[in-house]
Coordinates of C-alpha atoms and ligand atoms in Angstrom, one line a residue:
X1 CA 76.2 -58.6 -33.2
X2 CA 75.6 -55.6 -35.4
X3 CA 75.7 -51.9 -34.7
X4 CA 72.3 -50.7 -33.8
X5 CA 72.9 -47.2 -32.9
X6 CA 71.8 -44.4 -35.2
X7 CA 74.8 -43.2 -37.1
X8 CA 77.2 -45.2 -35.0
X9 CA 80.4 -46.3 -36.6
X10 CA 80.4 -50.1 -36.6
X11 CA 84.1 -50.7 -35.6
X12 CA 83.9 -48.0 -32.8
X13 CA 80.7 -49.5 -31.5
X14 CA 82.2 -53.0 -31.5
X15 CA 85.2 -51.7 -29.6
X16 CA 82.9 -50.1 -27.0
X17 CA 80.8 -53.2 -26.8
X18 CA 83.7 -55.5 -26.3
X19 CA 86.5 -53.4 -25.0
X20 CA 89.9 -54.6 -23.8
X21 CA 90.8 -53.3 -20.3
X22 CA 94.3 -51.8 -19.8
X23 CA 96.8 -53.3 -17.3
X24 CA 96.1 -50.5 -14.7
X25 CA 92.3 -51.0 -15.0
X26 CA 92.7 -54.8 -14.5
X27 CA 94.9 -54.1 -11.5
X28 CA 92.2 -52.0 -9.9
X29 CA 89.6 -54.8 -10.5
X30 CA 92.1 -57.3 -9.1
X31 CA 92.0 -55.5 -5.7
X32 CA 88.4 -56.4 -5.3
X33 CA 88.0 -59.5 -7.4
X34 CA 89.1 -63.1 -6.8
X35 CA 91.5 -64.7 -9.2
X36 CA 90.8 -68.3 -10.1
X37 CA 91.8 -71.0 -12.7
X38 CA 89.4 -72.2 -15.4
X39 CA 89.3 -75.7 -16.9
X40 CA 88.6 -76.0 -20.6
X41 CA 84.9 -76.5 -21.1
X42 CA 83.9 -75.2 -17.6
X43 CA 80.5 -73.6 -17.4
X44 CA 80.8 -70.2 -15.8
X45 CA 77.1 -69.3 -15.9
X46 CA 74.0 -70.3 -17.7
X47 CA 70.9 -68.6 -19.0
X48 CA 68.5 -68.0 -16.1
X49 CA 71.2 -67.9 -13.4
X50 CA 71.0 -65.2 -10.8
X51 CA 73.8 -63.3 -9.0
X52 CA 76.2 -64.1 -11.8
X53 CA 79.6 -62.5 -11.2
X54 CA 81.5 -60.5 -13.8
X55 CA 84.6 -62.3 -15.2
X56 CA 87.7 -60.5 -16.5
X57 CA 89.7 -62.9 -18.6
X58 CA 93.4 -63.0 -17.7
X59 CA 94.4 -66.0 -19.8
X60 CA 92.5 -68.2 -22.2
X61 CA 89.1 -67.7 -23.8
X62 CA 85.5 -67.5 -22.6
X63 CA 82.7 -68.0 -25.2
X64 CA 79.3 -66.4 -24.8
X65 CA 76.4 -68.2 -26.5
X66 CA 72.7 -68.0 -26.6
X67 CA 71.1 -71.4 -25.9
X68 CA 68.2 -72.0 -28.4
X69 CA 66.3 -75.1 -29.4
X70 CA 69.0 -77.4 -28.0
X71 CA 71.7 -75.5 -30.0
X72 CA 74.1 -72.7 -29.0
X73 CA 74.0 -69.5 -31.1
X74 CA 77.5 -67.9 -30.8
X75 CA 77.5 -64.3 -29.6
X76 CA 81.2 -63.5 -28.9
X77 CA 84.4 -64.9 -27.5
X78 CA 86.2 -63.0 -24.8
X79 CA 90.0 -63.0 -24.8
X80 CA 92.5 -61.7 -22.3
X81 CA 91.6 -58.2 -21.0
X82 CA 87.9 -58.6 -21.9
X83 CA 85.1 -59.1 -19.5
X84 CA 81.7 -60.8 -19.3
X85 CA 78.3 -59.2 -18.4
X86 CA 75.5 -57.1 -19.7
X87 CA 72.7 -55.0 -18.4
X88 CA 71.0 -57.8 -16.4
X89 CA 74.0 -57.8 -14.1
X90 CA 73.3 -54.4 -12.6
X91 CA 69.5 -54.8 -12.9
X92 CA 69.7 -57.9 -10.6
X93 CA 67.9 -60.0 -13.2
X94 CA 68.7 -63.6 -14.4
X95 CA 71.4 -64.0 -17.1
X96 CA 70.2 -64.1 -20.7
X97 CA 73.2 -66.0 -22.1
X98 CA 75.5 -68.8 -21.3
X99 CA 79.3 -68.4 -20.6
X100 CA 81.8 -71.2 -21.0
X101 CA 85.6 -71.4 -20.9
X102 CA 86.6 -72.6 -24.3
X103 CA 90.2 -73.2 -23.2
X104 CA 91.9 -73.6 -19.8
X105 CA 92.8 -70.2 -18.4
X106 CA 92.5 -67.7 -15.5
X107 CA 89.9 -65.1 -14.7
X108 CA 89.2 -62.4 -12.1
X109 CA 85.7 -63.1 -10.6
X110 CA 83.9 -60.0 -9.4
X111 CA 80.7 -60.7 -7.4
X112 CA 77.7 -58.6 -8.4
X113 CA 77.6 -56.6 -5.1
X114 CA 81.3 -55.8 -5.5
X115 CA 80.8 -54.8 -9.1
X116 CA 78.0 -52.4 -8.0
X117 CA 80.3 -50.6 -5.6
X118 CA 83.1 -50.6 -8.1
X119 CA 81.1 -48.7 -10.7
X120 CA 80.0 -46.2 -8.1
X121 CA 83.6 -45.3 -7.0
X122 CA 85.7 -45.7 -10.2
X123 CA 84.3 -43.4 -12.8
X124 CA 86.7 -44.6 -15.6
X125 CA 85.7 -48.3 -15.1
X126 CA 82.0 -47.2 -14.6
X127 CA 82.0 -45.6 -18.1
X128 CA 83.6 -48.5 -19.8
X129 CA 81.5 -51.2 -18.1
X130 CA 78.2 -49.5 -18.3
X131 CA 78.5 -48.5 -21.9
X132 CA 79.5 -52.1 -22.8
X133 CA 76.6 -53.5 -20.8
X134 CA 74.1 -51.2 -22.4
X135 CA 75.4 -51.8 -25.9
X136 CA 75.5 -55.6 -25.4
X137 CA 71.8 -55.4 -24.3
X138 CA 71.0 -53.5 -27.5
X139 CA 72.8 -56.2 -29.4
X140 CA 70.8 -59.0 -27.7
X141 CA 67.6 -57.1 -28.4
X142 CA 68.4 -56.6 -32.1
X143 CA 69.5 -60.3 -32.4
X144 CA 66.4 -61.5 -30.5
X145 CA 68.8 -63.4 -28.2
X146 CA 66.5 -63.7 -25.2
X147 CA 65.1 -66.2 -22.9
X148 CA 61.5 -65.5 -24.0
X149 CA 59.4 -66.6 -27.0
X150 CA 56.1 -64.9 -27.7
X151 CA 53.6 -66.8 -29.8
X152 CA 51.1 -64.2 -31.0
X153 CA 48.9 -62.8 -33.6
X154 CA 48.4 -59.3 -35.2
X155 CA 44.7 -59.7 -34.5
X156 CA 45.2 -60.1 -30.7
X157 CA 45.3 -57.0 -28.4
X158 CA 47.0 -59.2 -25.8
X159 CA 49.9 -59.9 -28.1
X160 CA 50.5 -56.2 -28.6
X161 CA 50.4 -55.6 -24.8
X162 CA 52.9 -58.4 -24.1
X163 CA 55.2 -57.2 -27.0
X164 CA 55.0 -53.6 -25.7
X165 CA 55.7 -54.7 -22.2
X166 CA 58.8 -56.7 -23.1
X167 CA 60.1 -54.1 -25.6
X168 CA 59.7 -51.2 -23.2
X169 CA 61.4 -53.2 -20.5
X170 CA 64.3 -53.7 -22.8
X171 CA 63.8 -57.5 -22.7
X172 CA 64.9 -59.4 -25.8
X173 CA 62.4 -62.0 -27.1
X174 CA 61.6 -64.0 -30.3
X175 CA 58.3 -63.4 -31.8
X176 CA 56.4 -66.1 -33.7
X177 CA 53.2 -65.1 -35.5
X178 CA 50.7 -67.9 -35.6
X179 CA 49.1 -66.5 -38.7
X180 CA 52.3 -66.1 -40.7
X181 CA 54.9 -68.6 -39.5
X182 CA 54.9 -71.9 -41.5
X183 CA 56.5 -73.9 -38.7
X184 CA 54.3 -72.7 -35.9
X185 CA 52.3 -76.0 -35.5
X186 CA 55.4 -77.9 -34.3
X187 CA 56.0 -75.2 -31.6
X188 CA 52.3 -75.2 -30.6
X189 CA 52.4 -79.0 -30.3
X190 CA 55.7 -79.0 -28.4
X191 CA 54.3 -76.7 -25.7
X192 CA 50.7 -78.1 -25.7
X193 CA 49.0 -74.8 -26.7
X194 CA 46.5 -73.9 -29.3
X195 CA 46.2 -70.9 -31.6
X196 CA 43.3 -69.7 -29.5
X197 CA 45.6 -69.4 -26.5
X198 CA 47.6 -66.5 -27.9
X199 CA 49.5 -64.6 -26.7
X200 CA 51.6 -67.4 -25.2
X201 CA 54.8 -66.6 -23.4
X202 CA 57.5 -69.4 -23.2
X203 CA 60.0 -68.5 -20.5
X204 CA 63.5 -70.2 -20.9
X205 CA 61.9 -73.0 -22.9
X206 CA 60.3 -74.3 -19.7
X207 CA 57.3 -72.4 -18.4
X208 CA 54.4 -71.7 -20.6
X209 CA 51.9 -68.9 -19.8
X210 CA 48.7 -68.3 -21.8
X211 CA 47.6 -64.7 -22.1
X212 CA 49.7 -63.6 -19.1
X213 CA 49.2 -60.4 -17.3
X214 CA 52.2 -58.0 -17.2
X215 CA 52.8 -59.0 -13.6
X216 CA 52.9 -62.7 -14.6
X217 CA 55.4 -61.9 -17.4
X218 CA 57.6 -60.0 -15.0
X219 CA 57.5 -62.9 -12.5
X220 CA 58.2 -65.6 -15.1
X221 CA 61.3 -63.7 -16.4
X222 CA 62.5 -62.8 -13.0
X223 CA 62.3 -59.0 -13.3
X224 CA 61.8 -58.5 -9.6
X225 CA 63.4 -59.8 -6.4
X226 CA 61.2 -60.9 -3.5
X227 CA 60.4 -58.0 -1.2
X228 CA 61.5 -57.9 2.4
X229 CA 58.0 -57.4 3.8
X230 CA 59.2 -56.0 7.1
X231 CA 61.6 -53.4 5.7
X232 CA 61.0 -49.7 6.2
X233 CA 62.7 -47.8 3.4
X234 CA 63.9 -44.2 3.4
X235 CA 61.9 -43.5 0.3
X236 CA 59.4 -45.1 -2.0
X237 CA 59.0 -43.5 -5.4
X238 CA 55.8 -44.4 -7.1
X239 CA 56.1 -44.3 -10.9
X240 CA 59.2 -44.8 -13.1
X241 CA 58.6 -42.1 -15.7
X242 CA 61.2 -39.4 -16.2
X243 CA 60.3 -37.7 -12.9
X244 CA 60.3 -40.9 -10.8
X245 CA 63.6 -42.1 -12.4
X246 CA 65.2 -38.8 -11.7
X247 CA 64.2 -38.9 -8.1
X248 CA 65.5 -42.5 -7.8
X249 CA 68.9 -41.6 -9.4
X250 CA 69.4 -38.6 -7.0
X251 CA 68.1 -40.4 -3.9
X252 CA 70.1 -43.6 -4.5
X253 CA 73.3 -41.7 -5.4
X254 CA 72.9 -39.7 -2.2
X255 CA 72.8 -42.9 -0.1
X256 CA 69.1 -43.2 0.5
X257 CA 67.5 -46.7 0.6
X258 CA 65.0 -46.2 -2.3
X259 CA 62.4 -48.5 -3.8
X260 CA 60.5 -47.6 -7.1
X261 CA 57.1 -49.1 -7.8
X262 CA 56.1 -49.1 -11.5
X263 CA 52.8 -50.4 -13.0
X264 CA 54.2 -51.2 -16.4
X265 CA 57.7 -50.2 -17.7
X266 CA 60.3 -47.6 -17.0
X267 CA 60.0 -44.4 -19.1
X268 CA 56.3 -43.6 -18.6
X269 CA 54.8 -41.5 -21.3
X270 CA 58.2 -40.5 -22.6
X271 CA 58.9 -44.2 -23.2
X272 CA 56.2 -44.2 -25.8
X273 CA 57.7 -41.4 -27.8
X274 CA 59.5 -42.3 -31.0
X275 CA 61.9 -39.3 -30.6
X276 CA 62.3 -36.6 -28.0
X277 CA 64.0 -33.7 -29.6
X278 CA 63.8 -30.9 -27.0
X279 CA 65.5 -32.6 -24.1
X280 CA 68.8 -30.8 -23.3
X281 CA 71.9 -32.5 -24.5
X282 CA 70.5 -34.6 -27.3
X283 CA 70.7 -32.3 -30.4
X284 CA 69.7 -35.1 -32.8
X285 CA 67.0 -36.4 -30.4
X286 CA 66.7 -39.6 -28.4
X287 CA 63.9 -42.2 -28.5
X288 CA 61.9 -42.4 -25.2
X289 CA 62.9 -46.0 -25.0
X290 CA 66.6 -45.3 -25.1
X291 CA 66.3 -42.4 -22.6
X292 CA 64.4 -44.7 -20.2
X293 CA 66.9 -47.6 -20.5
X294 CA 69.8 -45.2 -19.8
X295 CA 68.0 -43.7 -16.8
X296 CA 67.1 -47.1 -15.5
X297 CA 70.7 -48.3 -15.7
X298 CA 71.8 -45.1 -13.9
X299 CA 69.3 -45.6 -11.1
X300 CA 70.3 -49.3 -10.8
X301 CA 74.0 -48.4 -10.8
X302 CA 73.4 -46.4 -7.6
X303 CA 71.4 -49.1 -6.0
X304 CA 67.8 -48.1 -6.5
X305 CA 65.5 -51.1 -6.4
X306 CA 63.1 -50.9 -9.3
X307 CA 60.0 -53.1 -9.1
X308 CA 58.4 -53.7 -12.5
X309 CA 54.6 -54.4 -13.0
X310 CA 54.0 -53.7 -9.3
X311 CA 51.2 -51.1 -9.0
X312 CA 50.5 -48.9 -6.0
X313 CA 46.8 -49.5 -5.3
X314 CA 46.3 -47.7 -2.0
X315 CA 48.1 -45.2 0.1
X316 CA 47.6 -45.9 3.8
X317 CA 48.1 -42.3 5.0
X318 CA 46.7 -42.9 8.4
X319 CA 49.8 -45.2 9.2
X320 CA 53.2 -43.9 10.0
X321 CA 55.6 -44.8 8.5
X322 CA 53.4 -44.6 5.4
X323 CA 52.3 -47.8 3.9
X324 CA 51.5 -48.4 0.2
X325 CA 49.5 -51.4 -0.7
X326 CA 50.4 -53.0 -4.0
X327 CA 48.3 -54.9 -6.6
X328 CA 50.1 -58.2 -5.9
X329 CA 48.6 -58.1 -2.3
X330 CA 51.8 -57.0 -0.7
X331 CA 52.9 -53.6 0.7
X332 CA 55.9 -51.3 0.9
X333 CA 56.6 -49.0 3.9
X334 CA 58.7 -45.8 3.8
X335 CA 59.4 -42.8 5.8
X336 CA 59.0 -40.5 2.8
X337 CA 57.2 -40.9 -0.6
X338 CA 57.6 -39.3 -4.0
X339 CA 54.5 -39.6 -6.1
X340 CA 55.5 -39.5 -9.8
X341 CA 52.6 -41.5 -11.3
X342 CA 52.1 -39.0 -14.2
X343 CA 49.1 -39.0 -16.5
X344 CA 47.7 -41.0 -19.3
X345 CA 45.7 -40.1 -22.4
X346 CA 41.9 -39.6 -22.1
X347 CA 40.0 -42.2 -24.0
X348 CA 37.8 -41.5 -27.0
X349 CA 34.2 -41.3 -25.8
X350 CA 32.9 -44.0 -28.1
X351 CA 31.0 -47.2 -27.0
X352 CA 32.9 -49.4 -29.5
X353 CA 36.3 -48.3 -28.2
X354 CA 37.1 -51.2 -25.9
X355 CA 36.6 -53.7 -28.7
X356 CA 39.3 -52.1 -30.8
X357 CA 41.9 -51.2 -28.2
X358 CA 45.1 -52.9 -29.3
X359 CA 43.5 -54.1 -32.6
X360 CA 43.2 -50.8 -34.4
X361 CA 43.3 -48.2 -31.6
X362 CA 46.7 -47.5 -30.1
X363 CA 48.0 -45.2 -27.3
X364 CA 51.7 -45.2 -28.3
X365 CA 53.4 -44.7 -31.6
X366 CA 56.7 -46.6 -31.5
X367 CA 58.2 -49.2 -33.7
X368 CA 56.1 -51.9 -32.1
X369 CA 52.7 -50.3 -33.1
X370 CA 54.0 -49.0 -36.4
X371 CA 54.9 -52.6 -37.5
X372 CA 51.2 -53.5 -37.1
X373 CA 50.1 -50.8 -39.5
X374 CA 52.6 -51.6 -42.3
X375 CA 51.9 -49.0 -45.1
X376 CA 48.2 -48.5 -44.2
X377 CA 46.5 -45.1 -43.9
X378 CA 46.4 -44.0 -40.2
X379 CA 44.6 -41.5 -38.1
X380 CA 46.3 -39.5 -35.2
X381 CA 43.8 -37.9 -32.8
X382 CA 45.2 -34.9 -30.8
X383 CA 46.9 -31.6 -31.2
X384 CA 49.7 -31.8 -28.7
X385 CA 53.4 -32.5 -29.2
X386 CA 52.8 -36.3 -28.7
X387 CA 50.4 -36.3 -31.6
X388 CA 52.8 -34.2 -33.7
X389 CA 55.6 -36.6 -33.1
X390 CA 53.4 -39.6 -33.8
X391 CA 52.2 -38.1 -37.1
X392 CA 55.7 -37.3 -38.4
X393 CA 57.0 -40.7 -37.2
X394 CA 54.1 -42.7 -38.8
X395 CA 54.4 -40.7 -42.0
X396 CA 57.7 -42.5 -42.6
X397 CA 55.9 -45.9 -43.0
X398 CA 52.2 -45.1 -43.7
X399 CA 50.7 -44.2 -47.0
X400 CA 48.8 -41.3 -45.4
X401 CA 48.4 -39.8 -41.9
X402 CA 45.3 -37.9 -41.0
X403 CA 45.6 -35.6 -37.9
X404 CA 42.3 -34.9 -36.3
X405 CA 41.8 -32.0 -33.9
X406 CA 38.7 -30.4 -32.4
X407 CA 40.2 -26.9 -32.3
X408 CA 40.8 -24.5 -35.2
X409 CA 44.5 -25.3 -35.5
X410 CA 47.7 -26.5 -33.8
X411 CA 49.3 -23.2 -32.8
X412 CA 48.0 -23.2 -29.2
X413 CA 49.0 -26.8 -28.4
X414 CA 52.0 -28.0 -30.4
X415 CA 55.6 -26.8 -30.7
X416 CA 56.4 -24.8 -33.8
X417 CA 59.0 -27.2 -35.1
X418 CA 56.4 -30.0 -35.2
X419 CA 53.8 -27.9 -36.8
X420 CA 56.2 -27.0 -39.6
X421 CA 57.1 -30.7 -40.1
X422 CA 53.4 -31.6 -40.4
X423 CA 52.9 -28.8 -42.9
X424 CA 55.9 -29.9 -44.9
X425 CA 55.2 -33.6 -44.9
X426 CA 53.5 -34.5 -48.1
X427 CA 51.5 -37.4 -46.7
X428 CA 50.1 -35.8 -43.6
X429 CA 46.7 -34.0 -43.7
X430 CA 45.5 -31.8 -40.8
X431 CA 41.7 -31.9 -40.3
X432 CA 40.7 -29.1 -37.9
X433 CA 37.4 -29.1 -36.0
X434 CA 37.0 -32.7 -36.7
X435 CA 36.3 -35.6 -34.4
X436 CA 35.7 -39.4 -34.6
X437 CA 32.1 -40.4 -34.0
X438 CA 32.2 -44.1 -34.9
X439 CA 34.4 -47.2 -35.1
X440 CA 33.4 -50.4 -36.8
X441 CA 34.9 -53.7 -37.8
X442 CA 35.1 -57.4 -37.0
X443 CA 38.1 -58.7 -35.0
X444 CA 40.1 -55.6 -36.1
X445 CA 39.1 -52.0 -36.7
X446 CA 38.1 -51.7 -40.3
X447 CA 36.2 -48.4 -40.7
X448 CA 36.2 -45.0 -39.0
X449 CA 33.5 -42.3 -39.2
X450 CA 34.5 -38.7 -38.5
X451 CA 32.5 -35.5 -38.6
X452 CA 33.8 -32.1 -39.7
X453 CA 32.0 -29.8 -37.3
X454 CA 32.6 -26.7 -39.4
X455 CA 30.9 -28.1 -42.5
X456 CA 28.7 -30.5 -40.7
X457 CA 29.9 -33.3 -43.0
X458 CA 30.3 -36.9 -42.0
X459 CA 32.9 -39.1 -43.7
X460 CA 33.2 -42.9 -43.5
X461 CA 36.8 -44.1 -44.2
X462 CA 38.2 -47.6 -44.6
X463 CA 41.0 -46.8 -42.0
X464 CA 42.2 -49.6 -39.8
X465 CA 44.5 -47.7 -37.4
X466 CA 43.8 -44.9 -35.0
X467 CA 46.4 -43.4 -32.7
X468 CA 44.6 -41.7 -29.8
X469 CA 46.7 -39.0 -28.1
X470 CA 44.3 -36.5 -26.5
X471 CA 44.3 -34.8 -23.1
X472 CA 45.8 -36.1 -19.9
X473 CA 44.1 -37.8 -17.0
X474 CA 46.3 -37.9 -13.8
X475 CA 47.0 -41.3 -12.3
X476 CA 45.7 -40.4 -8.8
X477 CA 42.8 -42.9 -8.2
X478 CA 45.0 -44.9 -5.8
X479 CA 45.4 -42.0 -3.4
X480 CA 41.8 -42.5 -2.1
X481 CA 41.2 -39.1 -0.5
X482 CA 44.6 -38.9 1.2
X483 CA 45.8 -35.8 -0.5
X484 CA 44.4 -32.5 -1.7
X485 CA 43.8 -32.6 -5.5
X486 CA 42.6 -29.9 -7.9
X487 CA 39.3 -30.2 -9.7
X488 CA 40.9 -32.3 -12.5
X489 CA 42.5 -34.8 -10.1
X490 CA 46.1 -33.4 -10.2
X491 CA 47.9 -33.2 -6.8
X492 CA 48.3 -29.8 -5.2
X493 CA 51.6 -29.1 -3.6
X494 CA 53.6 -26.3 -1.8
X495 CA 52.2 -22.9 -2.2
X496 CA 49.2 -24.1 -4.3
X497 CA 47.7 -25.9 -1.3
X498 CA 44.8 -24.0 0.1
X499 CA 45.8 -22.4 3.4
X500 CA 44.2 -23.8 6.6
X501 CA 43.3 -27.2 5.1
X502 CA 46.2 -29.4 6.0
X503 CA 46.0 -33.1 5.3
X504 CA 44.8 -35.5 8.0
X505 CA 48.3 -36.6 9.0
X506 CA 49.9 -33.1 9.0
X507 CA 51.2 -32.9 12.5
X508 CA 54.0 -30.4 11.8
X509 CA 53.4 -26.7 12.2
X510 CA 55.6 -25.8 9.2
X511 CA 54.2 -24.8 5.8
X512 CA 54.4 -27.5 3.1
X513 CA 57.8 -27.4 1.2
X514 CA 58.2 -27.1 -2.5
X515 CA 56.4 -30.0 -4.2
X516 CA 55.3 -31.3 -0.8
X517 CA 51.6 -32.4 -0.8
X518 CA 49.1 -31.9 1.9
X519 CA 50.6 -34.9 3.7
X520 CA 54.0 -34.2 5.3
X521 CA 56.9 -36.1 3.8
X522 CA 54.9 -37.0 0.7
X523 CA 55.9 -35.2 -2.4
X524 CA 54.4 -35.1 -5.9
X525 CA 56.5 -34.4 -9.0
X526 CA 56.1 -34.3 -12.8
X527 CA 52.9 -34.6 -14.8
X528 CA 50.8 -35.7 -11.8
X529 CA 51.4 -32.5 -10.0
X530 CA 48.9 -29.7 -10.4
X531 CA 50.2 -26.8 -12.5
X532 CA 53.4 -28.5 -13.5
X533 CA 54.9 -28.0 -17.0
X534 CA 54.1 -31.3 -18.7
X535 CA 57.5 -32.0 -20.3
X536 CA 60.4 -34.5 -19.8
X537 CA 62.9 -31.8 -18.7
X538 CA 60.6 -30.3 -16.0
X539 CA 59.6 -33.8 -14.7
X540 CA 63.3 -34.7 -14.4
X541 CA 64.0 -31.3 -12.8
X542 CA 61.3 -31.7 -10.2
X543 CA 62.2 -35.3 -9.4
X544 CA 65.8 -34.3 -8.9
X545 CA 65.1 -31.2 -6.8
X546 CA 62.7 -32.8 -4.5
X547 CA 65.3 -35.2 -3.2
X548 CA 67.0 -32.3 -1.4
X549 CA 63.7 -31.8 0.4
X550 CA 63.3 -35.5 1.1
X551 CA 66.6 -35.3 3.0
X552 CA 65.3 -32.3 5.0
X553 CA 62.0 -34.1 6.1
X554 CA 63.8 -37.3 6.9
X555 CA 65.9 -35.3 9.4
X556 CA 62.9 -33.8 11.1
Ligands
LIG1 C1 54.0 -39.8 -27.1 C2 54.6 -38.7 -26.3 C3 55.6 -37.9 -26.7 C4 56.1 -36.9 -25.9 N1 57.1 -36.2 -26.3 C5 57.7 -35.2 -25.5 C6 58.8 -34.5 -26.0 O1 59.3 -34.6 -27.1 N2 59.4 -33.6 -25.1 C7 58.9 -33.4 -23.9 O2 59.5 -32.6 -23.1 N3 57.8 -34.1 -23.4 C8 57.2 -35.0 -24.2 N4 56.1 -35.7 -23.8 C9 55.6 -35.5 -22.4 C10 56.5 -36.2 -21.4 O3 56.7 -37.5 -21.9 C11 55.8 -36.2 -20.0 O4 55.7 -34.8 -19.6 C12 56.7 -36.9 -19.1 O5 56.8 -38.3 -19.4 C13 56.1 -36.9 -17.7 O6 56.9 -37.6 -16.8 P1 56.4 -38.2 -15.4 O7 57.5 -39.0 -14.9 O8 55.8 -37.1 -14.6 O9 55.1 -39.1 -15.7 P2 54.9 -40.3 -16.8 O10 55.8 -40.2 -17.9 O11 53.4 -40.3 -17.0 O12 55.3 -41.6 -15.9 C14 54.4 -42.0 -14.8 C15 54.8 -43.5 -14.5 O13 54.0 -43.9 -13.4 C16 53.5 -45.2 -13.6 N5 52.3 -45.3 -12.7 C17 51.1 -44.8 -12.8 N6 50.3 -45.1 -11.8 C18 51.0 -46.0 -11.1 C19 50.7 -46.7 -9.9 N7 49.6 -46.6 -9.3 N8 51.7 -47.5 -9.3 C20 52.9 -47.6 -9.9 N9 53.3 -46.9 -11.0 C21 52.3 -46.1 -11.6 C22 53.2 -45.2 -15.0 O14 53.1 -46.5 -15.5 C23 54.3 -44.4 -15.6 O15 55.4 -45.2 -16.0 C24 55.6 -36.7 -24.6 C25 54.5 -37.5 -24.1 C26 54.0 -38.5 -25.0 C27 52.9 -39.4 -24.5

C-alpha cells in the first residue's frame, strides 16, 4: 500500500499503518484476549465475514490478501507483535479482506466487543489501533481493494450517485466504465447484465444489483445491522452531518444508548467539501470526507450505532416515547431526539434541470465529480463559501471556471480568504448579477444560457458542467407539523420559540432549554436550527453542548 496522506512521510505512515506492539502493550491485550495456536494455512477470516476478532501475532506469520477474480492480491504480512484489522472492525461491518496463517504460530484473539471496550479504556492502545485501522482503510480505498465492483458510465446520473455514495461512506470499490474498458463485455456476460442496466453493483462477486438505490447498496454490502424493533433507546440522532456526529460522539462517550439515522452518508454538507480550512485545529485544512471518516470512527469507537441510508420519514410526536418512522418501513423509538438534518442547496428554477442532474449539473465538488469534468470549462453558481471552495478546487483541473452570482459581488456572502483566492486565480472569472436561464443537451448537458442582468445581455456557452451551490433549504419536511418552524422551515428552539405556543406534547411547565424545540426532549442543532450559524464548528459545538441537556431531560 502507498502513502495516501497529504504530505505524509511514507516510512512513518507505513509504521503507523502496520505498527509493532511493545511487550507491555501485548501484555495488556493478553489480559482480555484468548491465546491460541494456528496451523499453517489456516483461514482466520474471509471477505464478507462478520464479527471478525482482532488477532495479535505472537509467533509465525499471518498474510492479508484481497480475493479478486479467483486470485489473491497480497496486501501485507503480519509478523510477531503486529495485529490484524481495519475500520470495518469498529464499524460492525463485514471484513473486506482475507486473513490466513502462512506458517504455524500463535495469536491472541480479541473478540470485537472486547476490542471496543479496550479502545475505550486504554488511550495508548486506542491511538495506535484506531490510527492503524483508519490508515489501512485509506490504503484499501486507494488500492481499490474492496468487495464491490461498479459497472457504470460517465453518461449515467445513477453511476455518479452510486460512486458518491460509496466514496462518501469510505467504502472501497473497483470502477469499470462500460464506455472505456476494453474487457467489459466479458464482465457483463459473466454477470448476465447489459450496458443498458448501468449502474450495476456486484457485491462480493455474488450478488448483482441493477441501478440500486442507496438503501439497496447499503444492504448488499452489509453497512447496517438488523434493528431490534422493540428497543427504546436513550437518544436518536437524526442526521450524521457534523452536528449529528458530534452529538453521537458525546452521547455515546457519556454512556447513552444512541442510534443515528442518516439518509445518505456521514459528513452531511461538510462531506461534500474539497477542503475545510477554518475548522479549528487543522491549519492546512482537511477534506470534508476525511473529517467525516474520523468523526464516524470516533462515534463508533464509543458505541454509537450509525444507520446508513436509513431516512427518517415521520416523527410520531403524539406517541411517548417518541417514535420515528423510517423509509424502509421500520421505526425507531427513543426517550429523547436530536434533530440534525441540516440543509441542502436550493435547486435552480429551470424546467430542464431534472434531465441534467448528475449528467452535467452537480451539487458537490469533490474528486468524484471533478473526474467527470476532466479539463472542461465549468460554471459554479453561488456566492457562499461552498461556491468559493468549489471554484478554487475546480480551477486546479478545469480550463476555466465561471462563478455566477445574482448579487453585485461576493463581499457579503463569502469569506475574505476565498474572495482573494478567486481574484488571484487566473482561470476563474466572476460574473456578478448573472443567472442561468437555460440548459440544453442530449444525454449530457451540452450548452448553458446565462443572462447578465446589468447589461441585459444573454450568452450561450458550450459548457457541459454546472456546480449548483445556492441557498439552503432545511430538511424538515419529515416533521409534519410536529414542531414550530420559522417562515423558511428552519426549526425554532429555546428562547426563539414564541411564548405561549407550546407544542402539542409539551406537558412540562418549564421553559424550553437551549436548542430544545417546541416538543420537550426533542432538540435541534446545526444548520437545521433557525438562527444558527451555518458552519462546521458551530454545528459541532451545538451537537456537543446539547448532550448535557439531553442528560437533564432524561432525568426528568
Ligand atoms: C461544499 C460545502 C463547503 C463548505 N465549507 C465549509 C467550510 O469550509 N467551513 C465551514 O465552517 N462550513 C462549511 N460549509 C458549511 C457546513 O458544511 C455546514 O454548516 C455543516 O455541514 C452543517 O452541519 P449539520 O450537521 O448541521 O448539517 P448537514 O451537514 O447538512 O448534515 C445533515 C445530515 O442529515 C442527513 N439527513 C437529512 N434529512 C434526513 C432524514 N430525514 N433522515 C436522516 N438523515 C437525514 C443528511 O443526509 C446529512 O448527512 C460548507 C458547506 C458545503 C455544502
